[in-house]
Short mmCIF file of C-alpha atoms in Angstrom, two decimals:
data_model
loop_
_atom_site.label_atom_id
_atom_site.label_comp_id
_atom_site.label_asym_id
_atom_site.label_seq_id
_atom_site.Cartn_x
_atom_site.Cartn_y
_atom_site.Cartn_z
CA UNK A 1127 97.06 250.66 119.34
CA UNK A 1128 96.50 247.10 120.50
CA UNK A 1129 96.99 244.28 118.01
CA UNK A 1130 94.04 242.11 117.01
CA UNK A 1131 95.26 239.15 119.06
CA UNK A 1132 95.93 241.39 122.09
CA UNK A 1133 92.46 242.94 121.85
CA UNK A 1134 90.93 239.49 121.64
CA UNK A 1135 92.95 238.38 124.69
CA UNK A 1136 91.70 241.38 126.69
CA UNK A 1137 88.18 240.68 125.47
CA UNK A 1138 88.41 237.05 126.61
CA UNK A 1139 89.79 238.01 130.03
CA UNK A 1140 86.99 240.50 130.58
CA UNK A 1141 84.47 237.92 129.42
CA UNK A 1142 85.90 235.37 131.88
CA UNK A 1143 85.52 237.83 134.76
CA UNK A 1144 81.94 238.56 133.75
CA UNK A 1145 81.23 234.84 133.43
CA UNK A 1146 82.52 234.18 136.94
CA UNK A 1147 80.42 237.02 138.34
CA UNK A 1148 77.37 235.80 136.43
CA UNK A 1149 77.77 232.26 137.77
CA UNK A 1150 77.98 233.62 141.31
CA UNK A 1151 74.77 235.62 140.78
CA UNK A 1152 73.06 232.58 139.23
CA UNK A 1153 74.00 230.46 142.26
CA UNK A 1154 72.76 233.16 144.62
CA UNK A 1155 69.47 233.42 142.73
CA UNK A 1156 68.83 229.66 142.74
CA UNK A 1157 69.91 229.22 146.37
CA UNK A 1158 67.52 232.03 147.26
CA UNK A 1159 64.73 230.34 145.30
CA UNK A 1160 65.33 227.02 147.07
CA UNK A 1161 65.67 228.75 150.41
CA UNK A 1162 62.47 230.70 149.79
CA UNK A 1163 60.62 227.50 148.91
CA UNK A 1164 61.86 225.55 151.90
CA UNK A 1165 61.58 228.37 154.44
CA UNK A 1166 58.10 229.34 153.23
CA UNK A 1167 56.92 225.76 153.62
CA UNK A 1168 58.45 225.51 157.08
CA UNK A 1169 57.00 228.91 158.06
CA UNK A 1170 53.49 228.05 156.89
CA UNK A 1171 53.61 224.64 158.60
CA UNK A 1172 54.93 226.14 161.83
CA UNK A 1173 52.23 228.82 161.81
CA UNK A 1174 49.59 226.12 161.30
CA UNK A 1175 50.97 224.04 164.14
CA UNK A 1176 51.31 227.07 166.42
CA UNK A 1177 47.79 228.20 165.61
CA UNK A 1178 46.40 224.81 166.55
CA UNK A 1179 48.23 224.81 169.88
CA UNK A 1180 46.92 226.52 173.02
CA UNK A 1181 48.92 229.42 174.45
CA UNK A 1182 51.58 229.13 171.71
CA UNK A 1183 54.48 231.57 171.96
CA UNK A 1184 55.69 231.20 168.34
CA UNK A 1185 57.23 234.41 166.95
CA UNK A 1186 56.73 234.98 163.22
CA UNK A 1187 58.99 238.05 162.93
CA UNK A 1188 62.31 236.34 162.20
CA UNK A 1189 60.94 233.69 159.73
CA UNK A 1190 58.91 236.27 157.83
CA UNK A 1191 61.98 238.46 157.58
CA UNK A 1192 63.91 235.49 156.19
CA UNK A 1193 61.21 234.87 153.57
CA UNK A 1194 61.37 238.51 152.46
CA UNK A 1195 65.16 238.42 152.37
CA UNK A 1196 65.16 235.28 150.19
CA UNK A 1197 62.55 236.82 147.88
CA UNK A 1198 64.54 240.01 147.41
CA UNK A 1199 67.79 238.07 146.90
CA UNK A 1200 66.09 235.90 144.27
CA UNK A 1201 64.78 238.89 142.31
CA UNK A 1202 68.07 240.78 142.48
CA UNK A 1203 70.09 237.67 141.68
CA UNK A 1204 67.98 236.76 138.63
CA UNK A 1205 68.14 240.31 137.28
CA UNK A 1206 71.89 240.58 137.77
CA UNK A 1207 72.44 237.07 136.40
CA UNK A 1208 70.66 237.89 133.15
CA UNK A 1209 72.58 241.12 132.64
CA UNK A 1210 76.02 239.77 133.48
CA UNK A 1211 75.75 236.35 131.84
CA UNK A 1212 74.40 237.76 128.58
CA UNK A 1213 77.20 240.35 128.53
CA UNK A 1214 79.74 237.57 129.10
CA UNK A 1215 78.17 235.39 126.40
CA UNK A 1216 78.24 238.26 123.90
CA UNK A 1217 81.93 238.79 124.63
CA UNK A 1218 82.59 235.11 124.04
CA UNK A 1219 80.68 235.21 120.77
CA UNK A 1220 82.60 238.32 119.68
CA UNK A 1221 85.91 236.67 120.57
CA UNK A 1222 84.96 233.49 118.68
CA UNK A 1223 84.00 235.51 115.60
CA UNK A 1224 87.15 237.60 115.79
CA UNK A 1225 89.23 234.44 116.04
CA UNK A 1226 87.42 233.03 113.02
CA UNK A 1227 88.27 236.07 110.90
CA UNK A 1228 91.85 236.11 112.20
CA UNK A 1229 92.29 232.52 111.03
CA UNK A 1230 90.76 233.44 107.70
CA UNK A 1231 93.21 236.34 107.35
CA UNK A 1232 96.10 234.02 108.19
CA UNK A 1233 95.02 231.47 105.59
CA UNK A 1234 96.84 231.47 102.29
CA UNK A 1235 94.73 233.77 100.17
CA UNK A 1236 94.93 231.49 97.17
CA UNK A 1237 92.84 229.05 99.20
CA UNK A 1238 90.21 231.45 100.53
CA UNK A 1239 87.76 230.87 97.70
CA UNK A 1240 87.68 227.19 98.60
CA UNK A 1241 87.80 227.44 102.38
CA UNK A 1242 85.75 230.53 103.24
CA UNK A 1243 82.61 230.41 101.12
CA UNK A 1244 79.49 232.33 102.07
CA UNK A 1245 77.71 229.17 103.22
CA UNK A 1246 80.70 228.16 105.36
CA UNK A 1247 80.86 231.65 106.83
CA UNK A 1248 77.17 231.54 107.80
CA UNK A 1249 77.61 228.17 109.48
CA UNK A 1250 80.78 229.33 111.22
CA UNK A 1251 78.95 232.37 112.62
CA UNK A 1252 76.23 230.03 113.91
CA UNK A 1253 78.91 227.83 115.49
CA UNK A 1254 80.43 230.89 117.18
CA UNK A 1255 77.00 231.75 118.58
CA UNK A 1256 76.53 228.20 119.87
CA UNK A 1257 79.96 228.15 121.49
CA UNK A 1258 79.37 231.53 123.15
CA UNK A 1259 75.86 230.75 124.40
CA UNK A 1260 77.08 227.53 126.04
CA UNK A 1261 77.86 229.67 129.09
CA UNK A 1262 74.14 230.33 129.58
CA UNK A 1263 72.66 227.14 128.19
CA UNK A 1264 75.10 224.58 129.62
CA UNK A 1265 77.69 225.86 132.11
CA UNK A 1266 75.29 227.86 134.28
CA UNK A 1267 72.63 225.12 134.77
CA UNK A 1268 75.32 222.54 135.60
CA UNK A 1269 77.12 224.82 138.07
CA UNK A 1270 73.89 225.95 139.72
CA UNK A 1271 72.63 222.37 140.06
CA UNK A 1272 75.91 221.24 141.62
CA UNK A 1273 76.03 224.07 144.17
CA UNK A 1274 72.30 223.86 144.92
CA UNK A 1275 72.50 220.10 145.45
CA UNK A 1276 75.47 220.45 147.79
CA UNK A 1277 73.73 223.17 149.80
CA UNK A 1278 70.46 221.24 149.98
CA UNK A 1279 72.20 218.04 151.04
CA UNK A 1280 73.96 219.87 153.88
CA UNK A 1281 70.69 221.55 154.92
CA UNK A 1282 68.78 218.25 154.92
CA UNK A 1283 71.55 216.49 156.84
CA UNK A 1284 71.64 219.26 159.43
CA UNK A 1285 67.87 219.38 159.89
CA UNK A 1286 67.22 215.62 159.83
CA UNK A 1287 69.97 213.06 159.28
CA UNK A 1288 72.48 211.80 156.74
CA UNK A 1289 70.14 209.18 155.24
CA UNK A 1290 67.62 211.46 153.45
CA UNK A 1291 70.49 213.75 152.42
CA UNK A 1292 72.32 210.80 150.86
CA UNK A 1293 69.14 209.69 149.05
CA UNK A 1294 68.68 213.18 147.60
CA UNK A 1295 72.32 213.39 146.46
CA UNK A 1296 72.16 209.93 144.87
CA UNK A 1297 68.98 210.83 142.98
CA UNK A 1298 70.50 213.97 141.49
CA UNK A 1299 73.63 212.06 140.46
CA UNK A 1300 71.55 209.40 138.73
CA UNK A 1301 69.58 212.07 136.88
CA UNK A 1302 72.81 213.77 135.76
CA UNK A 1303 74.36 210.51 134.51
CA UNK A 1304 71.16 209.52 132.70
CA UNK A 1305 70.83 212.82 130.84
CA UNK A 1306 74.55 212.93 129.97
CA UNK A 1307 74.53 209.46 128.42
CA UNK A 1308 71.52 210.19 126.20
CA UNK A 1309 72.43 213.76 125.16
CA UNK A 1310 73.57 214.83 121.73
CA UNK A 1311 73.08 211.56 119.80
CA UNK A 1312 69.65 212.31 118.37
CA UNK A 1313 70.49 215.98 117.84
CA UNK A 1314 73.65 215.13 115.88
CA UNK A 1315 71.74 212.68 113.70
CA UNK A 1316 69.10 215.33 112.99
CA UNK A 1317 71.76 217.90 112.12
CA UNK A 1318 73.52 215.50 109.74
CA UNK A 1319 70.23 214.76 108.01
CA UNK A 1320 69.39 218.47 107.76
CA UNK A 1321 72.84 219.21 106.29
CA UNK A 1322 72.37 216.48 103.66
CA UNK A 1323 68.92 217.88 102.79
CA UNK A 1324 70.30 221.41 102.46
CA UNK A 1325 73.02 220.19 100.10
CA UNK A 1326 70.46 218.21 98.10
CA UNK A 1327 68.15 221.23 97.76
CA UNK A 1328 70.95 223.54 96.59
CA UNK A 1329 72.07 220.95 94.05
CA UNK A 1330 68.50 220.36 92.88
CA UNK A 1331 67.87 224.07 92.30
CA UNK A 1332 71.12 224.49 90.36
CA UNK A 1333 70.63 221.33 88.29
CA UNK A 1334 66.88 221.48 87.71
CA UNK A 1335 67.03 222.78 84.14
CA UNK A 1336 69.62 220.23 83.08
CA UNK A 1337 67.78 217.37 84.81
CA UNK A 1338 64.50 218.40 83.19
CA UNK A 1339 66.14 218.40 79.75
CA UNK A 1340 67.42 214.88 80.45
CA UNK A 1341 63.97 213.74 81.53
CA UNK A 1342 65.25 213.11 85.05
CA UNK A 1343 63.12 215.69 86.87
CA UNK A 1344 60.97 212.98 88.49
CA UNK A 1345 64.03 211.12 89.77
CA UNK A 1346 65.45 214.35 91.16
CA UNK A 1347 62.15 215.13 92.88
CA UNK A 1348 62.07 211.61 94.32
CA UNK A 1349 65.59 212.03 95.73
CA UNK A 1350 64.62 215.32 97.36
CA UNK A 1351 61.41 213.83 98.75
CA UNK A 1352 63.43 210.96 100.22
CA UNK A 1353 65.70 213.47 101.95
CA UNK A 1354 62.66 215.23 103.47
CA UNK A 1355 61.36 211.88 104.66
CA UNK A 1356 64.69 211.10 106.32
CA UNK A 1357 64.63 214.49 108.05
CA UNK A 1358 61.11 213.86 109.34
CA UNK A 1359 62.23 210.45 110.61
CA UNK A 1360 65.29 211.95 112.31
CA UNK A 1361 63.15 214.64 113.91
CA UNK A 1362 60.71 212.03 115.16
CA UNK A 1363 63.54 209.93 116.58
CA UNK A 1364 65.06 212.96 118.28
CA UNK A 1365 61.68 213.95 119.72
CA UNK A 1366 61.04 210.47 121.07
CA UNK A 1367 64.51 210.33 122.60
CA UNK A 1368 63.95 213.70 124.28
CA UNK A 1369 60.60 212.57 125.63
CA UNK A 1370 62.12 209.35 126.95
CA UNK A 1371 64.91 211.29 128.62
CA UNK A 1372 62.42 213.69 130.16
CA UNK A 1373 60.21 210.81 131.33
CA UNK A 1374 63.19 208.99 132.80
CA UNK A 1375 64.25 212.16 134.61
CA UNK A 1376 60.73 212.63 135.95
CA UNK A 1377 60.58 209.04 137.22
CA UNK A 1378 63.99 209.33 138.85
CA UNK A 1379 63.00 212.65 140.42
CA UNK A 1380 59.70 211.23 141.70
CA UNK A 1381 61.44 208.20 143.16
CA UNK A 1382 64.08 210.38 144.77
CA UNK A 1383 61.50 212.74 146.26
CA UNK A 1384 59.45 209.82 147.59
CA UNK A 1385 62.50 208.12 149.08
CA UNK A 1386 63.73 211.36 150.66
CA UNK A 1387 60.31 212.05 152.18
CA UNK A 1388 60.00 208.47 153.41
CA UNK A 1389 63.40 208.45 155.09
CA UNK A 1390 62.73 211.87 156.62
CA UNK A 1391 59.37 210.70 157.96
CA UNK A 1392 60.68 207.55 159.62
CA UNK A 1393 61.82 209.48 162.63
CA UNK A 1394 64.76 211.59 161.45
CA UNK A 1395 62.57 214.68 161.06
CA UNK A 1396 61.96 216.17 164.48
CA UNK A 1397 58.57 217.72 163.65
CA UNK A 1398 56.08 218.39 160.86
CA UNK A 1399 57.56 221.79 159.77
CA UNK A 1400 60.97 220.19 159.38
CA UNK A 1401 59.48 217.40 157.26
CA UNK A 1402 57.77 219.97 155.00
CA UNK A 1403 61.03 221.91 154.74
CA UNK A 1404 62.95 218.79 153.61
CA UNK A 1405 60.32 217.80 151.05
CA UNK A 1406 60.04 221.25 149.49
CA UNK A 1407 63.81 221.73 149.44
CA UNK A 1408 64.24 218.38 147.71
CA UNK A 1409 61.50 219.33 145.23
CA UNK A 1410 63.34 222.55 144.37
CA UNK A 1411 66.64 220.71 143.84
CA UNK A 1412 65.04 218.06 141.62
CA UNK A 1413 63.25 220.74 139.57
CA UNK A 1414 66.60 222.39 138.94
CA UNK A 1415 68.16 219.01 138.08
CA UNK A 1416 65.58 218.52 135.32
CA UNK A 1417 67.36 221.30 133.40
CA UNK A 1418 70.41 219.05 133.07
CA UNK A 1419 68.89 217.32 130.03
CA UNK A 1420 68.69 220.54 128.02
CA UNK A 1421 72.09 221.59 129.38
CA UNK A 1422 73.69 218.33 128.27
CA UNK A 1423 72.23 218.71 124.76
CA UNK A 1424 73.42 222.32 124.54
CA UNK A 1425 76.84 221.25 125.78
CA UNK A 1426 77.14 218.57 123.11
CA UNK A 1427 76.15 221.08 120.42
CA UNK A 1428 78.63 223.66 121.75
CA UNK A 1429 81.43 221.10 121.86
CA UNK A 1430 80.80 220.12 118.23
CA UNK A 1431 80.63 223.80 117.23
CA UNK A 1432 83.90 224.56 119.03
CA UNK A 1433 85.57 221.61 117.30
CA UNK A 1434 84.44 222.87 113.89
CA UNK A 1435 85.65 226.39 114.68
CA UNK A 1436 89.06 225.20 115.83
CA UNK A 1437 89.61 222.66 113.06
CA UNK A 1438 91.82 224.01 110.28
CA UNK A 1439 91.10 222.67 106.80
CA UNK A 1440 94.49 221.43 105.52
CA UNK A 1441 95.81 222.66 102.23
CA UNK A 1442 95.99 219.90 99.64
CA UNK A 1443 99.47 218.87 98.66
CA UNK A 1444 98.52 219.18 95.00
CA UNK A 1445 97.81 222.91 95.23
CA UNK A 1446 100.83 225.22 95.02
CA UNK A 1447 100.94 228.03 97.56
CA UNK A 1448 101.94 231.62 97.05
CA UNK A 1449 105.21 230.91 98.84
CA UNK A 1450 106.30 228.77 95.82
CA UNK A 1451 105.97 231.76 93.48
CA UNK A 1452 108.21 234.82 93.48
CA UNK A 1453 106.30 237.83 92.18
CA UNK A 1454 106.81 241.59 92.02
CA UNK A 1455 104.77 244.65 91.14
CA UNK A 1456 106.17 248.04 90.15
CA UNK A 1457 104.96 251.14 88.34
CA UNK A 1458 106.25 249.56 85.14
CA UNK A 1459 104.24 246.34 85.48
CA UNK A 1460 104.33 242.96 87.16
CA UNK A 1461 106.26 239.72 86.94
CA UNK A 1462 106.56 236.30 88.49
CA UNK A 1463 109.03 233.43 88.44
CA UNK A 1464 109.54 229.97 89.86
CA UNK A 1465 105.92 228.81 89.59
CA UNK A 1466 105.69 224.99 89.27
CA UNK A 1467 102.58 223.67 87.57
CA UNK A 1468 100.60 221.51 90.05
CA UNK A 1469 100.27 217.72 89.65
CA UNK A 1470 96.72 218.01 88.30
CA UNK A 1471 97.92 220.15 85.37
CA UNK A 1472 98.55 218.65 81.94
CA UNK A 1473 102.28 219.26 82.26
CA UNK A 1474 102.98 218.98 86.04
CA UNK A 1475 106.31 220.16 87.35
CA UNK A 1476 106.93 222.66 84.56
CA UNK A 1477 108.28 225.93 86.06
CA UNK A 1478 106.81 229.14 84.69
CA UNK A 1479 107.63 232.82 84.77
CA UNK A 1480 106.64 235.95 82.88
CA UNK A 1481 106.76 239.74 82.94
CA UNK A 1482 103.84 241.97 81.90
CA UNK A 1483 104.33 245.67 81.27
CA UNK A 1484 101.89 248.24 82.54
CA UNK A 1485 99.03 248.80 80.11
CA UNK A 1486 99.54 245.44 78.38
CA UNK A 1487 97.82 242.05 78.60
CA UNK A 1488 99.11 238.55 79.32
CA UNK A 1489 96.87 235.78 77.97
CA UNK A 1490 97.31 232.43 79.75
CA UNK A 1491 96.04 229.69 77.44
CA UNK A 1492 95.46 225.98 77.76
CA UNK A 1493 92.87 223.27 77.67
CA UNK A 1494 90.65 222.41 80.62
CA UNK A 1495 92.77 220.98 83.43
CA UNK A 1496 95.98 222.64 82.28
CA UNK A 1497 96.19 224.75 85.47
CA UNK A 1498 95.07 228.18 84.26
CA UNK A 1499 92.73 228.98 87.17
CA UNK A 1500 95.23 227.72 89.75
CA UNK A 1501 97.97 229.90 88.26
CA UNK A 1502 95.73 232.98 88.33
CA UNK A 1503 94.65 232.39 91.95
CA UNK A 1504 98.23 231.87 93.09
CA UNK A 1505 99.44 234.95 91.22
CA UNK A 1506 96.70 237.10 92.75
CA UNK A 1507 97.53 235.83 96.24
CA UNK A 1508 101.26 236.34 95.77
CA UNK A 1509 100.84 239.89 94.47
CA UNK A 1510 98.49 240.79 97.33
CA UNK A 1511 100.96 239.52 99.91
CA UNK A 1512 103.82 241.38 98.26
CA UNK A 1513 101.79 244.62 98.29
CA UNK A 1514 100.33 244.23 101.79
CA UNK A 1515 100.12 247.55 103.62
CA UNK A 1516 100.06 249.77 100.53
CA UNK A 1517 97.37 252.42 100.34
CA UNK A 1518 95.46 253.98 97.45
CA UNK A 1519 94.38 251.99 94.42
CA UNK A 1520 94.20 248.23 95.02
CA UNK A 1521 97.26 246.41 93.75
CA UNK A 1522 95.32 243.50 92.30
CA UNK A 1523 91.65 242.65 91.73
CA UNK A 1524 90.78 239.12 90.59
CA UNK A 1525 87.60 238.01 88.84
CA UNK A 1526 87.18 234.26 89.35
CA UNK A 1527 85.28 232.00 87.00
CA UNK A 1528 82.74 231.41 89.79
CA UNK A 1529 82.57 234.92 91.26
CA UNK A 1530 79.58 235.91 93.38
CA UNK A 1531 76.79 238.49 93.33
CA UNK A 1532 74.87 239.37 96.46
CA UNK A 1533 71.09 239.48 96.47
CA UNK A 1534 69.97 242.99 95.60
CA UNK A 1535 70.41 245.28 92.63
CA UNK A 1536 73.24 245.74 90.16
CA UNK A 1537 73.90 249.13 91.72
CA UNK A 1538 74.24 247.75 95.25
CA UNK A 1539 76.69 245.12 94.03
CA UNK A 1540 78.84 247.59 92.09
CA UNK A 1541 78.90 250.00 95.03
CA UNK A 1542 80.75 247.33 96.97
CA UNK A 1543 83.67 248.23 94.72
CA UNK A 1544 83.09 252.01 94.68
CA UNK A 1545 80.52 253.39 97.15
CA UNK A 1546 80.59 256.78 95.39
CA UNK A 1547 79.08 255.43 92.15
CA UNK A 1548 75.74 256.98 91.21
CA UNK A 1549 73.01 255.19 89.30
CA UNK A 1550 73.75 257.28 86.20
CA UNK A 1551 77.45 256.39 86.31
CA UNK A 1552 76.59 252.70 86.71
CA UNK A 1553 74.20 252.90 83.76
CA UNK A 1554 76.99 254.43 81.63
CA UNK A 1555 79.34 251.58 82.55
CA UNK A 1556 76.65 249.03 81.82
CA UNK A 1557 76.30 250.60 78.39
CA UNK A 1558 80.08 250.34 77.86
CA UNK A 1559 79.79 246.60 78.44
CA UNK A 1560 76.65 246.44 76.23
CA UNK A 1561 74.57 245.25 79.13
CA UNK A 1562 71.99 247.94 78.44
CA UNK A 1563 71.04 245.92 75.33
CA UNK A 1564 69.48 243.42 77.77
CA UNK A 1565 67.61 246.17 79.60
CA UNK A 1566 69.89 246.06 82.65
CA UNK A 1567 70.14 249.21 84.77
CA UNK A 1568 71.52 250.10 88.20
CA UNK A 1569 68.15 249.29 89.76
CA UNK A 1570 67.82 245.84 88.15
CA UNK A 1571 67.40 243.06 90.72
CA UNK A 1572 69.91 240.23 90.27
CA UNK A 1573 68.10 237.64 92.40
CA UNK A 1574 69.76 235.21 94.84
CA UNK A 1575 73.34 234.69 93.70
CA UNK A 1576 72.62 236.55 90.44
CA UNK A 1577 70.29 233.83 89.16
CA UNK A 1578 68.08 236.31 87.30
CA UNK A 1579 70.99 237.07 84.95
CA UNK A 1580 72.35 234.91 82.16
CA UNK A 1581 75.85 233.48 82.27
CA UNK A 1582 77.18 236.02 79.79
CA UNK A 1583 75.55 238.89 81.68
CA UNK A 1584 77.08 237.67 84.93
CA UNK A 1585 80.59 237.61 83.45
CA UNK A 1586 80.29 241.22 82.31
CA UNK A 1587 78.75 242.33 85.62
CA UNK A 1588 81.67 240.73 87.50
CA UNK A 1589 84.11 242.43 85.16
CA UNK A 1590 82.43 245.83 85.44
CA UNK A 1591 82.49 245.63 89.23
CA UNK A 1592 86.22 244.83 89.15
CA UNK A 1593 86.92 247.72 86.74
CA UNK A 1594 85.16 250.09 89.15
CA UNK A 1595 88.05 249.52 91.57
CA UNK A 1596 90.62 250.91 89.08
CA UNK A 1597 93.23 248.32 90.10
CA UNK A 1598 96.91 248.35 89.16
CA UNK A 1599 96.55 244.69 88.16
CA UNK A 1600 93.38 243.03 86.87
CA UNK A 1601 93.27 239.22 86.75
CA UNK A 1602 90.28 237.67 84.97
CA UNK A 1603 89.52 233.96 84.57
CA UNK A 1604 87.64 233.14 81.36
CA UNK A 1605 86.19 236.63 80.65
CA UNK A 1606 84.41 235.46 77.47
CA UNK A 1607 82.47 232.52 78.92
CA UNK A 1608 78.84 232.64 77.77
CA UNK A 1609 79.44 235.48 75.29
CA UNK A 1610 78.83 235.48 71.55
CA UNK A 1611 81.78 236.30 69.29
CA UNK A 1612 80.78 239.94 68.81
CA UNK A 1613 80.36 240.61 72.55
CA UNK A 1614 83.50 238.62 73.43
CA UNK A 1615 85.53 240.70 71.02
CA UNK A 1616 84.13 243.89 72.55
CA UNK A 1617 84.96 242.76 76.12
CA UNK A 1618 88.52 241.73 75.22
CA UNK A 1619 88.91 245.06 73.45
CA UNK A 1620 88.05 246.84 76.71
CA UNK A 1621 90.61 244.77 78.61
CA UNK A 1622 93.23 245.35 75.92
CA UNK A 1623 92.84 249.13 76.17
CA UNK A 1624 93.42 249.88 79.84
CA UNK A 1625 96.53 252.07 79.67
CA UNK A 1626 96.93 252.34 83.44
CA UNK A 1627 96.28 248.68 84.32
CA UNK A 1628 98.21 245.46 83.83
CA UNK A 1629 95.82 242.71 82.71
CA UNK A 1630 96.18 238.92 83.03
CA UNK A 1631 93.43 236.77 81.54
CA UNK A 1632 92.90 233.03 81.11
CA UNK A 1633 91.44 231.72 77.84
CA UNK A 1634 91.23 228.30 76.22
CA UNK A 1635 92.76 229.80 73.10
CA UNK A 1636 93.73 233.21 71.79
CA UNK A 1637 91.20 234.39 69.17
CA UNK A 1638 92.50 235.58 65.82
CA UNK A 1639 91.68 239.23 66.54
CA UNK A 1640 93.82 239.08 69.71
CA UNK A 1641 97.01 237.65 68.28
CA UNK A 1642 100.17 238.48 70.26
CA UNK A 1643 101.42 241.98 69.60
CA UNK A 1644 103.11 244.80 71.44
CA UNK A 1645 100.12 245.01 73.79
CA UNK A 1646 99.31 241.29 74.08
CA UNK A 1647 101.61 238.43 75.12
CA UNK A 1648 100.81 234.75 75.51
CA UNK A 1649 101.71 232.10 78.08
CA UNK A 1650 100.60 228.59 76.99
CA UNK A 1651 100.31 225.91 79.67
CA UNK A 1652 99.52 222.79 77.64
CA UNK A 1653 102.71 222.79 75.53
CA UNK A 1654 106.16 224.37 75.88
CA UNK A 1655 106.10 228.09 75.32
CA UNK A 1656 108.37 230.03 72.95
#
């Protein structure tokens, strides 16, 4: 079996071969198009001249055969180009996505919640698509224009003289420089404005209730409206810049075509058919050069996307990594040692350790900012790394304070943990967590991000999904958030009575009904422990 990196290397090599073949086919197709245009014009002009002459001996067989050959080469080249270039682009996209997930897998797992969110993943997939499609949208037009210009310049020089060929080459170079200098700026500004608007909208939706209760709904609406106005302005600026670039390219192309025709007509063209050939060939080259504007913009976007894909978000020095904690997991339970509280904790630098027997619960307590969530994330990451490669029941399942539900039903979310769960079994587990009191069933829609559920319902849904995995170790951050005393006591009772699972929970304080006993131990973070 090939490793992931080796498979990706083979994938990239195959994609490079396909890309090279696709570029060759693209060049053949465009050279055939230009040749067809120029030869057709020359052929028609020659036929007209020969028809007007008396006793003309012009033979149309060879030129007409050339026209047919160019036409067939253009059709075949375009068809092959599309097949091969799209296959190469898909391989590049697949390689970029695979590399993205490989880097995610190599990232310290205690940091994944912060670095690899769903929104970031969506944008990273879009960046991988942009980087892969650059082969079609940027590289191919630039390569084709360069080869076509070189071929046309040689053809014009051979049929007339160096002067019109030099004029044509200079015009294409000026068009390329003009489009390159103006590419990307307006698009980047538009993208920044769109990103700011997206962030503002997400924040507005999440904060609307609170802002309305503060009487600040109008101010929030005004902020959002201002963001929309900025986006409209950025779009207008980008559109005007694109139109100016296109107009400038058209003027440069027109001037180049006029100058080429003028220099060819001053005596360097031997006859009328040759003059028509030069003009039409130059027209084909300049039409291809007009694509450089879009290619430059696509290239700028692909370069930015590639930079974002390759940029690694550094771990903050204040966050301890799993390597700073020594942990172990056995059939008898779990333990950890050598964990230093991070600088943002209430007692930074304090080194912690604990052992938790199988079927018992460790309650990590402390005020907000004491480091409870960081300790739980680091412990989960350390235990996963220590148990990497084991099969069967998952070693550890963690329920974060800000866990996530996917749009759909409760049943579809719980089946992510156990695909074999039936609706009846899910309904029974919902009843165990007293979620049936709210009318929740396996077919209940949770809405985007679970927004149709209350905070207390969400906590129990997260917990029930984790319990469906039957883990050896269950780590839960603030399991009673949003719950009334009666429901909180019931949930902690469930966690306290899992004979085959080691449980670690984080709470602000241990309630009276959960005082330390043979099944419950305590690890305080905001003052020295016993």
